[in-house]
PDB file of C-alpha atoms in Angstrom:
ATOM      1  CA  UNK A   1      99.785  97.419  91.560  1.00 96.00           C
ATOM      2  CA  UNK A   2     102.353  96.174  93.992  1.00 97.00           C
ATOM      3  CA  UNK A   3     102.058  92.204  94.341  1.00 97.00           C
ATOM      4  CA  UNK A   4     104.274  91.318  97.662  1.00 96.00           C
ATOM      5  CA  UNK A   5     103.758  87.951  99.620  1.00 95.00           C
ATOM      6  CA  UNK A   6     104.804  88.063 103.447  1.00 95.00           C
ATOM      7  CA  UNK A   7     105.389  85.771 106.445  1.00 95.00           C
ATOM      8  CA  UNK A   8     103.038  85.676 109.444  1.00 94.00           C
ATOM      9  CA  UNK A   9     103.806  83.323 112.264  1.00 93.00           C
ATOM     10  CA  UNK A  10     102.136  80.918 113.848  1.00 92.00           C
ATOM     11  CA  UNK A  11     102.214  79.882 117.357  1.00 85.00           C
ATOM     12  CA  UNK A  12     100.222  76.619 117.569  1.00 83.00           C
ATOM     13  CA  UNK A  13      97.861  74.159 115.387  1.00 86.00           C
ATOM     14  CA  UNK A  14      95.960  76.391 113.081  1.00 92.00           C
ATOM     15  CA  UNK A  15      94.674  75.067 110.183  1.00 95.00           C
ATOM     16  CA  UNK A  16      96.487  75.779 107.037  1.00 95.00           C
ATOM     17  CA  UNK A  17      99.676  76.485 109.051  1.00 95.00           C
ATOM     18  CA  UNK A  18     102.867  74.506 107.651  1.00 95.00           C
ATOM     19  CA  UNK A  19     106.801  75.282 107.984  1.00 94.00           C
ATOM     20  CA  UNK A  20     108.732  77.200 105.336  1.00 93.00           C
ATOM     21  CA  UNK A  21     112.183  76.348 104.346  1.00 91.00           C
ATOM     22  CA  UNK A  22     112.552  80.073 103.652  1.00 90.00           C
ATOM     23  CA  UNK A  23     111.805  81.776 106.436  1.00 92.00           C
ATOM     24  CA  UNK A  24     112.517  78.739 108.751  1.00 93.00           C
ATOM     25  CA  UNK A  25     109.349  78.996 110.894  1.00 94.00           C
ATOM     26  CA  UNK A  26     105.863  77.212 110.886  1.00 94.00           C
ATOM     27  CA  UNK A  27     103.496  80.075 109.028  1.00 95.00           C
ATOM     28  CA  UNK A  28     100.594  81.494 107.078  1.00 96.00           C
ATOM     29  CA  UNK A  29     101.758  83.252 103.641  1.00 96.00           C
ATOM     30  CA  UNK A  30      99.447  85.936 103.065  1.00 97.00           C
ATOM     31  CA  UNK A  31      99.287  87.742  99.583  1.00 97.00           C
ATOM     32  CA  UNK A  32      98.997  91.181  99.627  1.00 97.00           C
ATOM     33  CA  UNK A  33      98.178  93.749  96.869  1.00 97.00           C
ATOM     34  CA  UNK A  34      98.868  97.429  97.482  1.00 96.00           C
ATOM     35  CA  UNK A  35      98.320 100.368  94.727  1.00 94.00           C
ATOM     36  CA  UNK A  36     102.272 101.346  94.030  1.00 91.00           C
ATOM     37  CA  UNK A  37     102.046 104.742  94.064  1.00 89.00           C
ATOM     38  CA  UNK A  38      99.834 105.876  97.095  1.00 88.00           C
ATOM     39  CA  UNK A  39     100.082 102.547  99.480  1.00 90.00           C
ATOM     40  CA  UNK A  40      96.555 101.381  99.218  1.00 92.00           C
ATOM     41  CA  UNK A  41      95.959  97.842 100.302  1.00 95.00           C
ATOM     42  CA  UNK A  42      93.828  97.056  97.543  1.00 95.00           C
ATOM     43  CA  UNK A  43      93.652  93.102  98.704  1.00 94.00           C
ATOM     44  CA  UNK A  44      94.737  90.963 101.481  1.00 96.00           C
ATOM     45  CA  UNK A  45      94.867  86.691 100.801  1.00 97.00           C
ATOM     46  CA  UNK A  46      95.225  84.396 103.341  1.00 97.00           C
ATOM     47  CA  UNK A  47      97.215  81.214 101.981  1.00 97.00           C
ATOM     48  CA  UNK A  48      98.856  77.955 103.726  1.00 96.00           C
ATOM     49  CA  UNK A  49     102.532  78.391 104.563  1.00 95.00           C
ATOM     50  CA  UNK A  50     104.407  76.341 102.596  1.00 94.00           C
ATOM     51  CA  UNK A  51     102.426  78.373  99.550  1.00 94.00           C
ATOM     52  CA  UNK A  52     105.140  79.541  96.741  1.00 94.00           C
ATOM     53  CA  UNK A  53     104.984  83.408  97.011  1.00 94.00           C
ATOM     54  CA  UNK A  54     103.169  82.944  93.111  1.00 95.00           C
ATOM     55  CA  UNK A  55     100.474  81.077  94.227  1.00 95.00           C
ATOM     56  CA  UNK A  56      96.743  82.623  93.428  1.00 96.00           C
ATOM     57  CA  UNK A  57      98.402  85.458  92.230  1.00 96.00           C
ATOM     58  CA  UNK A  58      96.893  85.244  88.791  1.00 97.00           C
ATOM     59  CA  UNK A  59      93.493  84.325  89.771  1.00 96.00           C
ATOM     60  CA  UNK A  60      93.842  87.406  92.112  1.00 96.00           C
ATOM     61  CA  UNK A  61      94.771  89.363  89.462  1.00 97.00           C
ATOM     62  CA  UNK A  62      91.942  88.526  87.224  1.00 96.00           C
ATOM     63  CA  UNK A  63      89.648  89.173  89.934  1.00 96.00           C
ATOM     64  CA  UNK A  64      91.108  92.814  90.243  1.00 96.00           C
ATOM     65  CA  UNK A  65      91.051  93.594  86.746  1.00 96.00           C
ATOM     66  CA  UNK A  66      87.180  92.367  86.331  1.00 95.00           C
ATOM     67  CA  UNK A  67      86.129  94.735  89.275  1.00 95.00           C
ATOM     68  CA  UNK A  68      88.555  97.896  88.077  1.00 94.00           C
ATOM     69  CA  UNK A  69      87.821  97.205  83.968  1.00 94.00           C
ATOM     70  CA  UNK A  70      84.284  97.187  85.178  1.00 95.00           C
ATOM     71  CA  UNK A  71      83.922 100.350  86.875  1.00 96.00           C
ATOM     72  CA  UNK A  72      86.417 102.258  84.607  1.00 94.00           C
ATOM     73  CA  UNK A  73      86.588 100.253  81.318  1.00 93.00           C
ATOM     74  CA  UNK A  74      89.554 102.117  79.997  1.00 92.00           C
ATOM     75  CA  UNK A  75      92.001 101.895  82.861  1.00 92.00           C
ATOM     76  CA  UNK A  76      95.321 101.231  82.134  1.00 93.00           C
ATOM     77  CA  UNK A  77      97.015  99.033  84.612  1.00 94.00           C
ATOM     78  CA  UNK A  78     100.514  97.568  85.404  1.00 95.00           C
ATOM     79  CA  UNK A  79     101.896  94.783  87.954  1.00 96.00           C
ATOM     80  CA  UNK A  80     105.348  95.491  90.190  1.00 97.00           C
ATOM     81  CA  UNK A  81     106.631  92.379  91.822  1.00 97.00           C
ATOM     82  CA  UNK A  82     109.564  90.635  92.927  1.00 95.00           C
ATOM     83  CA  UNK A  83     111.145  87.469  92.173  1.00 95.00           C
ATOM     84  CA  UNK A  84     108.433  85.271  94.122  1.00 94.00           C
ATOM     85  CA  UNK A  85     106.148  86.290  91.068  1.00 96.00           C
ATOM     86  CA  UNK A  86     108.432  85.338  87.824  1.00 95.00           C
ATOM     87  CA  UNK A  87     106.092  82.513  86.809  1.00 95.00           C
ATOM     88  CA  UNK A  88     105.129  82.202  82.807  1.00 96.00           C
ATOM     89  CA  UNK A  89     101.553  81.521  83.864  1.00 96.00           C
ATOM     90  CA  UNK A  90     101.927  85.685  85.321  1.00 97.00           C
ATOM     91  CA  UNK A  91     103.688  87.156  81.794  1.00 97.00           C
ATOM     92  CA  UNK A  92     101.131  85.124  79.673  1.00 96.00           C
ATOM     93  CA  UNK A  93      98.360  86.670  81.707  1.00 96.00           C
ATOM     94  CA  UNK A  94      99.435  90.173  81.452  1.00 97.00           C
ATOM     95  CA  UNK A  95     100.457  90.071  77.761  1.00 96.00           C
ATOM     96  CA  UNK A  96      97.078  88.571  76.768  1.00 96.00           C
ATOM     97  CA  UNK A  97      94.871  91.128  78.783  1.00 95.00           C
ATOM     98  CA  UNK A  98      97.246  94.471  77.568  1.00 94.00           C
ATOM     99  CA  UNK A  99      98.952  95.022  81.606  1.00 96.00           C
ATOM    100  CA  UNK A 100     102.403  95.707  81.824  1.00 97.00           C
ATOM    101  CA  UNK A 101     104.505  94.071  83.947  1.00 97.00           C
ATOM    102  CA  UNK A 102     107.514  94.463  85.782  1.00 97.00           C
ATOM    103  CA  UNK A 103     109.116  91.456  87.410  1.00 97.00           C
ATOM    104  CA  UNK A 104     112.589  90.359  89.047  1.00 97.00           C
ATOM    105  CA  UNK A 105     114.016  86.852  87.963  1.00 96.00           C
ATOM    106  CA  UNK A 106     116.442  84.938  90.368  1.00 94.00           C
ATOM    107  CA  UNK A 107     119.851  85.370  89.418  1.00 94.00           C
ATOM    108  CA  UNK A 108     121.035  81.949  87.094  1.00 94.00           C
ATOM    109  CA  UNK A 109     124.166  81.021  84.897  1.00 94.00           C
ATOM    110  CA  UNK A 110     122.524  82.194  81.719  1.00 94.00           C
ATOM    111  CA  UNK A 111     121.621  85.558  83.161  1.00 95.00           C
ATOM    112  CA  UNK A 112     124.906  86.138  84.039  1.00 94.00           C
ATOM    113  CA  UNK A 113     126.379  85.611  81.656  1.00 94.00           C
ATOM    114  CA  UNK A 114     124.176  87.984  80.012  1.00 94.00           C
ATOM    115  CA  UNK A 115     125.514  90.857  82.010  1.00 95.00           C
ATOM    116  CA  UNK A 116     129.010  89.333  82.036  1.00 94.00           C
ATOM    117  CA  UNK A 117     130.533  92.159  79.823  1.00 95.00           C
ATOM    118  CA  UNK A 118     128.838  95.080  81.812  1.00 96.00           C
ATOM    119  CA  UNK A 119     130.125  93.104  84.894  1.00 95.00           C
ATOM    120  CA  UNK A 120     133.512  93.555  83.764  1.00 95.00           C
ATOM    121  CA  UNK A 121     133.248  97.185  82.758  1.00 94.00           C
ATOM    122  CA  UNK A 122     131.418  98.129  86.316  1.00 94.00           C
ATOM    123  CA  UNK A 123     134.766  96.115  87.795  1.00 94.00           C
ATOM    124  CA  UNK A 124     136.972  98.228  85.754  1.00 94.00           C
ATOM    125  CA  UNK A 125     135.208 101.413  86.426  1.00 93.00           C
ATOM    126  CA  UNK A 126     135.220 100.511  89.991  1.00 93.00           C
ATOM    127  CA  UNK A 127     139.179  99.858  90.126  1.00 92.00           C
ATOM    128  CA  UNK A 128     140.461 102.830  88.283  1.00 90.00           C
ATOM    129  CA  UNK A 129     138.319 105.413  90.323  1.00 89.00           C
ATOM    130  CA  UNK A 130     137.608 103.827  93.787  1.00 88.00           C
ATOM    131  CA  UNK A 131     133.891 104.078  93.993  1.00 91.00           C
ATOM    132  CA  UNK A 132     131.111 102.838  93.395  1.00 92.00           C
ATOM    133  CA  UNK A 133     129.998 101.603  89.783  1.00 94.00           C
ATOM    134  CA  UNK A 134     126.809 101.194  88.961  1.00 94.00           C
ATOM    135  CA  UNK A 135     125.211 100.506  85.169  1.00 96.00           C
ATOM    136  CA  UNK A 136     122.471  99.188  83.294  1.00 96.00           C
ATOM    137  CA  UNK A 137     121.815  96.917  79.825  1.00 96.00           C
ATOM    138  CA  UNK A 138     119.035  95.090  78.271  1.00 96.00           C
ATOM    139  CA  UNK A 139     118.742  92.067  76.382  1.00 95.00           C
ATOM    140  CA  UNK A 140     116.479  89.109  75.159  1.00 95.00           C
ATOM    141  CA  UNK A 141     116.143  86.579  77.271  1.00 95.00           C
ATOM    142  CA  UNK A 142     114.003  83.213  77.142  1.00 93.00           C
ATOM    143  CA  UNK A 143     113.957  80.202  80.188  1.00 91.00           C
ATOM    144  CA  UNK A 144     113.090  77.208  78.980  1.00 90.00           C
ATOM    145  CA  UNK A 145     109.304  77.633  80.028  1.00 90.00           C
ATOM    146  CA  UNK A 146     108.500  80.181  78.554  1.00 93.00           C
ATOM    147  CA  UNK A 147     107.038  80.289  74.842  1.00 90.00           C
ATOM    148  CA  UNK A 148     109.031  83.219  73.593  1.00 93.00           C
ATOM    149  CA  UNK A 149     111.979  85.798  74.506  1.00 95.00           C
ATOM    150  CA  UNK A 150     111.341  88.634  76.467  1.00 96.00           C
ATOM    151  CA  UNK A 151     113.310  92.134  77.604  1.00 97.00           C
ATOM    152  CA  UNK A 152     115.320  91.901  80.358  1.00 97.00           C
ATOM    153  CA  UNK A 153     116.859  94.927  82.285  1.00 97.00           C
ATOM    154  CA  UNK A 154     119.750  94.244  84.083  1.00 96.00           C
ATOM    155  CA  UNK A 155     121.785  96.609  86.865  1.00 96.00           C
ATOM    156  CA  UNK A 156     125.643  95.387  87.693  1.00 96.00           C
ATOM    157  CA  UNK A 157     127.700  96.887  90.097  1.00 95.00           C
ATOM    158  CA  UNK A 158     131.089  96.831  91.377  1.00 93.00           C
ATOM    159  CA  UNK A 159     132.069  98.107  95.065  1.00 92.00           C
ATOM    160  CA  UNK A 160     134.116  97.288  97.824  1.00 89.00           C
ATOM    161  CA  UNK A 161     131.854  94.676  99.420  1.00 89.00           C
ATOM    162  CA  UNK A 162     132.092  93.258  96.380  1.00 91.00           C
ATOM    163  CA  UNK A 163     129.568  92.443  93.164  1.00 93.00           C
ATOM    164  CA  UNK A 164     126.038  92.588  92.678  1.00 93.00           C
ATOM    165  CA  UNK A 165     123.770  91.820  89.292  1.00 95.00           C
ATOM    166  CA  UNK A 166     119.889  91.874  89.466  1.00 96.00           C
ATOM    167  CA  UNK A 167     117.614  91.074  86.794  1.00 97.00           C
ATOM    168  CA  UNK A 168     113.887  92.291  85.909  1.00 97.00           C
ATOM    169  CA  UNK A 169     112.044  90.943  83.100  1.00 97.00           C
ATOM    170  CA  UNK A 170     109.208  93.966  81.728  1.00 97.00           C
ATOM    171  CA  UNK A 171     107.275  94.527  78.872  1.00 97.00           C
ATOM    172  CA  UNK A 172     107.453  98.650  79.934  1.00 96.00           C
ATOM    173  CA  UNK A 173     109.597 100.757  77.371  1.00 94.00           C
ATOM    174  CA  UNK A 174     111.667 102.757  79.421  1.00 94.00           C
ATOM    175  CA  UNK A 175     115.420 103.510  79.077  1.00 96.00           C
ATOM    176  CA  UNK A 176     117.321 100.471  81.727  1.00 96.00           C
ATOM    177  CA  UNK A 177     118.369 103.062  84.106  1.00 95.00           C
ATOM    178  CA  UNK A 178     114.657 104.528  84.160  1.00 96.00           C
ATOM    179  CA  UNK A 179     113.640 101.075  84.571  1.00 96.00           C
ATOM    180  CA  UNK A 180     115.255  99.591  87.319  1.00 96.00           C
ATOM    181  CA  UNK A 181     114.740 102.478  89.690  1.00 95.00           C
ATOM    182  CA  UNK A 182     111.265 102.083  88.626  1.00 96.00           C
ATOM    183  CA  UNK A 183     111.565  98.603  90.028  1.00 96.00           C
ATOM    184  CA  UNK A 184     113.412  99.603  93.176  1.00 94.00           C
ATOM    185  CA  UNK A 185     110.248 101.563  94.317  1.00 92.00           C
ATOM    186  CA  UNK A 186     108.340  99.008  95.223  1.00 90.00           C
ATOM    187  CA  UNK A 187     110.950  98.809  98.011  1.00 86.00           C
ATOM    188  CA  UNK A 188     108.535 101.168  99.824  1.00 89.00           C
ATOM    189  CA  UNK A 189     106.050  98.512  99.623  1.00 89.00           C
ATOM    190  CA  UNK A 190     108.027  97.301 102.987  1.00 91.00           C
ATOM    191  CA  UNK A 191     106.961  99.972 104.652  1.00 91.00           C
ATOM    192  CA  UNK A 192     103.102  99.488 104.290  1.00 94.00           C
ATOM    193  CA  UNK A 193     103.537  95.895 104.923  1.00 94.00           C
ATOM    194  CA  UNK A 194     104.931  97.103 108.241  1.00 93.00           C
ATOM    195  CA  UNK A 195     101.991  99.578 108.802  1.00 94.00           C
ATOM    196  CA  UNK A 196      99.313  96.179 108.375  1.00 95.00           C
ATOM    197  CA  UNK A 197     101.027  93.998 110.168  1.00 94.00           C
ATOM    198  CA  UNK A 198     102.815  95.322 113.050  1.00 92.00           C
ATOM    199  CA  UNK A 199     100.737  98.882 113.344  1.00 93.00           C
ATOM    200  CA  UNK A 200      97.451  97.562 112.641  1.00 93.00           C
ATOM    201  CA  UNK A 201      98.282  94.023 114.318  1.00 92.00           C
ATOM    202  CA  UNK A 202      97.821  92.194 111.354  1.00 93.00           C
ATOM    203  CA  UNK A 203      99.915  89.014 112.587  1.00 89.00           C
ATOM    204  CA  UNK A 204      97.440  88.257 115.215  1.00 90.00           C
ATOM    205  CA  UNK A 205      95.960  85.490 113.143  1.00 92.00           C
ATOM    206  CA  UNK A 206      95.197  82.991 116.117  1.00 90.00           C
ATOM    207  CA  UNK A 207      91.872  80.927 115.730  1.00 93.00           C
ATOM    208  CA  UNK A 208      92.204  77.626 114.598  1.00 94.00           C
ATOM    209  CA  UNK A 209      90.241  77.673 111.553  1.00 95.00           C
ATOM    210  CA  UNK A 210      91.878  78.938 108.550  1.00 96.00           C
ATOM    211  CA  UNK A 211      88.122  80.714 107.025  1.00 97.00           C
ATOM    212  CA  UNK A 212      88.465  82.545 110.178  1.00 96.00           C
ATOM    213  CA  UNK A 213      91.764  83.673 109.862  1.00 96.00           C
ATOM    214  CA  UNK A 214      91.085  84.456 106.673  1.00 97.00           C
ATOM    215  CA  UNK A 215      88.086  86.817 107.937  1.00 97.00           C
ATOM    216  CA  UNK A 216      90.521  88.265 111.069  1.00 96.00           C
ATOM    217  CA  UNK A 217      92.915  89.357 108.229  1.00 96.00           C
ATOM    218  CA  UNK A 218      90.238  91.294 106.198  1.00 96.00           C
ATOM    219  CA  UNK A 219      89.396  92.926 109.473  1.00 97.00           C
ATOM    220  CA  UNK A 220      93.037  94.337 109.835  1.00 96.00           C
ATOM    221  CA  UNK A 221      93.117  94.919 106.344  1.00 96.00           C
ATOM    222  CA  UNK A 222      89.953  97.555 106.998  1.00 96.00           C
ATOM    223  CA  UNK A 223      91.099  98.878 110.137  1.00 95.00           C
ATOM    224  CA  UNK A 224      94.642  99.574 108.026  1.00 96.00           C
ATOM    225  CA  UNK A 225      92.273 101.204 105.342  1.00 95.00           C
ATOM    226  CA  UNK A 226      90.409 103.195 107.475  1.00 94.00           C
ATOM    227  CA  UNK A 227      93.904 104.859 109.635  1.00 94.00           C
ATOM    228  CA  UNK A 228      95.425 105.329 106.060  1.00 94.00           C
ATOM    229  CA  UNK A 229      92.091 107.332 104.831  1.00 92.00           C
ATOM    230  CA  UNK A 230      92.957 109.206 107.777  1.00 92.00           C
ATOM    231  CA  UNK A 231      96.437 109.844 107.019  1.00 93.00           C
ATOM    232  CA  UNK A 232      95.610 110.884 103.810  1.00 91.00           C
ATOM    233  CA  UNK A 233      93.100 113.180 104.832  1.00 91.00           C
ATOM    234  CA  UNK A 234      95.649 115.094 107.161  1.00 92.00           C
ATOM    235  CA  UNK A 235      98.484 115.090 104.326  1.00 92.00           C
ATOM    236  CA  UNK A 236      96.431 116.845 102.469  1.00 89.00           C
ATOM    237  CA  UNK A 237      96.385 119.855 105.111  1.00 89.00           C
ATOM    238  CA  UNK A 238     100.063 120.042 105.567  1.00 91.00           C
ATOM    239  CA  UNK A 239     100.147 117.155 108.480  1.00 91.00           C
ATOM    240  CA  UNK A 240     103.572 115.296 108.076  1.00 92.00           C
ATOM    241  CA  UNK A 241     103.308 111.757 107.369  1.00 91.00           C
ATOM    242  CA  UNK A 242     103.096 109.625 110.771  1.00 91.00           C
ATOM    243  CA  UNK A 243     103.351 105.735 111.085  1.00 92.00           C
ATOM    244  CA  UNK A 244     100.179 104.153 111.657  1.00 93.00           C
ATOM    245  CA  UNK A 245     100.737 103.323 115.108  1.00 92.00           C
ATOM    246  CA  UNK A 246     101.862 106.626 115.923  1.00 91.00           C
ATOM    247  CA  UNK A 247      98.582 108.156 114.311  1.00 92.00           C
ATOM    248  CA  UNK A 248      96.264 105.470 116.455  1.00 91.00           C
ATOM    249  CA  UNK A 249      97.876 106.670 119.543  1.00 89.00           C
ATOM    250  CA  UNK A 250      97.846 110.413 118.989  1.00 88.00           C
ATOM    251  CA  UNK A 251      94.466 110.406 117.442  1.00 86.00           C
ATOM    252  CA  UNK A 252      92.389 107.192 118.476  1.00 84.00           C
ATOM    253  CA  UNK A 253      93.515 105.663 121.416  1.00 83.00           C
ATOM    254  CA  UNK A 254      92.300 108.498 123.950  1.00 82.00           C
ATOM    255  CA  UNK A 255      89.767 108.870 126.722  1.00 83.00           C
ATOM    256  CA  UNK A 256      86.594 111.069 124.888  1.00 85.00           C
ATOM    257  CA  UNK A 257      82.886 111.447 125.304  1.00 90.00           C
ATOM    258  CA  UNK A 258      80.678 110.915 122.496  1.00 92.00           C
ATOM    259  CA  UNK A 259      76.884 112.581 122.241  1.00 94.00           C
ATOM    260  CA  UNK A 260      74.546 111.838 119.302  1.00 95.00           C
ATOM    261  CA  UNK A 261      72.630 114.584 119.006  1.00 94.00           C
ATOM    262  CA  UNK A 262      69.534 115.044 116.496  1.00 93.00           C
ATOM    263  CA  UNK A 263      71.846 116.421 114.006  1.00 91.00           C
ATOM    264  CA  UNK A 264      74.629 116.259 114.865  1.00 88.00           C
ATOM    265  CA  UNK A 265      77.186 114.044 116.974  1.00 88.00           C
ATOM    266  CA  UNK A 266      79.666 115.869 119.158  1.00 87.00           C
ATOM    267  CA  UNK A 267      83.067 114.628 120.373  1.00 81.00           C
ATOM    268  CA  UNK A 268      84.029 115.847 123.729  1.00 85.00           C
ATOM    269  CA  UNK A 269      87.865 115.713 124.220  1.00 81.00           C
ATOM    270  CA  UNK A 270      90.149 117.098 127.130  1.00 80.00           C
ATOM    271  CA  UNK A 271      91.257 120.817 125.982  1.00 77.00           C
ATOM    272  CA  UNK A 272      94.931 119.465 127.118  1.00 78.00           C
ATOM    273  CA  UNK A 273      94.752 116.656 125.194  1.00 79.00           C
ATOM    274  CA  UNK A 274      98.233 116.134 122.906  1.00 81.00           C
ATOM    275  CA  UNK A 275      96.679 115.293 120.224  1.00 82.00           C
ATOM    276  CA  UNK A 276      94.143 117.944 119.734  1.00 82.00           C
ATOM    277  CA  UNK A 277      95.992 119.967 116.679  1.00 86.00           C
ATOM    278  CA  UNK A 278      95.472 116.780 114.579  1.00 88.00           C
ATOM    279  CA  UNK A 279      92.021 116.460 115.768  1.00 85.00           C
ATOM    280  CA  UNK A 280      91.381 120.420 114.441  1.00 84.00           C
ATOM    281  CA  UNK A 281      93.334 119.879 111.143  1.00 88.00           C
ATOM    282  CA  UNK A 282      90.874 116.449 110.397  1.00 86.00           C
ATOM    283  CA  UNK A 283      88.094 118.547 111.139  1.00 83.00           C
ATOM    284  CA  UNK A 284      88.665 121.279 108.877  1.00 84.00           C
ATOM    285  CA  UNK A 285      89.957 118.122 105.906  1.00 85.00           C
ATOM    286  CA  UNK A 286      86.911 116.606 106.479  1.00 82.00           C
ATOM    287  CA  UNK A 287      84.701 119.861 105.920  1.00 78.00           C
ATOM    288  CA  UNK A 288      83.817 119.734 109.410  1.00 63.00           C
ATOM    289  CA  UNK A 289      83.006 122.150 112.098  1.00 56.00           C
ATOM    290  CA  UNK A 290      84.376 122.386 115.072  1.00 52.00           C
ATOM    291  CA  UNK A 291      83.599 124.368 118.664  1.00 51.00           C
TER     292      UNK A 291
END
């Protein structure tokens, strides 16, 4: 599972709306929870705006695990998550209940000097051939929170912009290289956070009452369910993978005819209609007939 928090502006008194330093605007901070390899929203939070991005995330969590541990008791389950989420409260958590974890920790003196020496050597690397360097360590590494050391992958890399070191803390086992690209995928998680909130209109969180916010958020969260059942439905018949929006308008958003029937309902469609071809290939995913 993907854990990502996200901004969503607000553009008058809502309840629960408050200004973050961050992102320099007044805002709700919604939690979201996406399955990291297909892009299903598995949850959607509401939460005040000057919420840290950690907040509720472990209560969240244990709600998950109670409703997926109870319908498929041997499920093995892991956490991606960024920086917002390095809390000890999250590692305990995990470690206690068997989940693996990957997390990133913000950059700090200690940690640096941690990957000091492969600093150097990515520098080096970097000067003698004229490209980009790019390599990866481990270590043990305990803040002063938490009740024990724990691994820590580390990337450094030397290039003509200049330096870069990131750091993820994991109980996984892989090999540092494996690791950290493993991290970077949850980059695509940006991507599905675009599809809920611009696509599927997912910022439009305007009532005053936060409760009913919280319920106009679920409803985008369904509607972005439903479009990406769809889209998985025509992947699966050789469709190439659309946007949201770009799905809603060639397949939804069109003048049609509907007739219940006694056993059947029947769509009537223009026959020059663009998006027809996906209509045919959905048909035939679903099992479906059609005249």
């Amino acid at each position: 599972m993907d854990f990502d928090a996200t901004d969503d502006p607000v553009h008058g008194e809502q309840e629960g709306s408050y200004y973050h330093g961050y992102y320099r605007q007044y805002m709700y901070h919604p939690l979201l929870v996406f399955d990291g390899e297909s892009g299903h929203l598995l949850c959607a939070l509401l939460r005040a705006g000057n919420t840290h991005a950690s907040n509720s995330s472990v209560a969240l969590l244990k709600r998950i695990i109670s409703r997926l541990r109870g319908r498929w008791p041997e499920v093995e389950v892991e956490i991606r998550a960024d920086a917002g989420f390095a809390v000890p409260a999250l590692y305990d958590y995990c470690e206690a209940e068997g989940i693996a974890y990957t997390v990133g920790l913000i950059t700090n003196p200690r940690l640096q000097g941690l990957a000091e020496d492969l600093l150097d050597e990515a520098k080096a690397s970097h000067e003698e051939k004229g490209e980009k360097a790019r390599l990866f360590s481990e270590g043990l590494y305990g803040a002063r929170s938490w009740e024990k050391r724990r691994r820590v992958v580390y990337k450094a890399e030397a290039m003509e912009k200049g330096t870069n070191t990131r750091f993820v803390v994991t109980t996984r086992t892989d090999k540092p290289d494996d690791l950290y690209e493993f991290y970077a995928g949850r980059g695509e998680g940006e991507n599905w956070i675009k599809d809920l909130k611009l696509h599927m209109k997912a910022d439009r969180l305007s009532c005053h009452r936060f409760i009913s916010n919280q319920f106009r958020l679920l409803l985008h969260a369904a509607a972005y369910w439903l479009m990406d059942a769809l889209r998985r439905k025509l992947l699966r018949v050789g469709v190439r993978r659309m946007q949201l929006d770009s799905l809603r308008l060639r397949l939804i958003k069109i003048g049609g005819r509907v007739r219940e029937l006694l056993t059947k309902i029947r769509l009537h469609l223009a026959s020059g209609h663009p998006g027809q071809d996906l209509w045919h290939a959905l048909s035939g995913a679903f099992g479906a007939v059609h005249e």
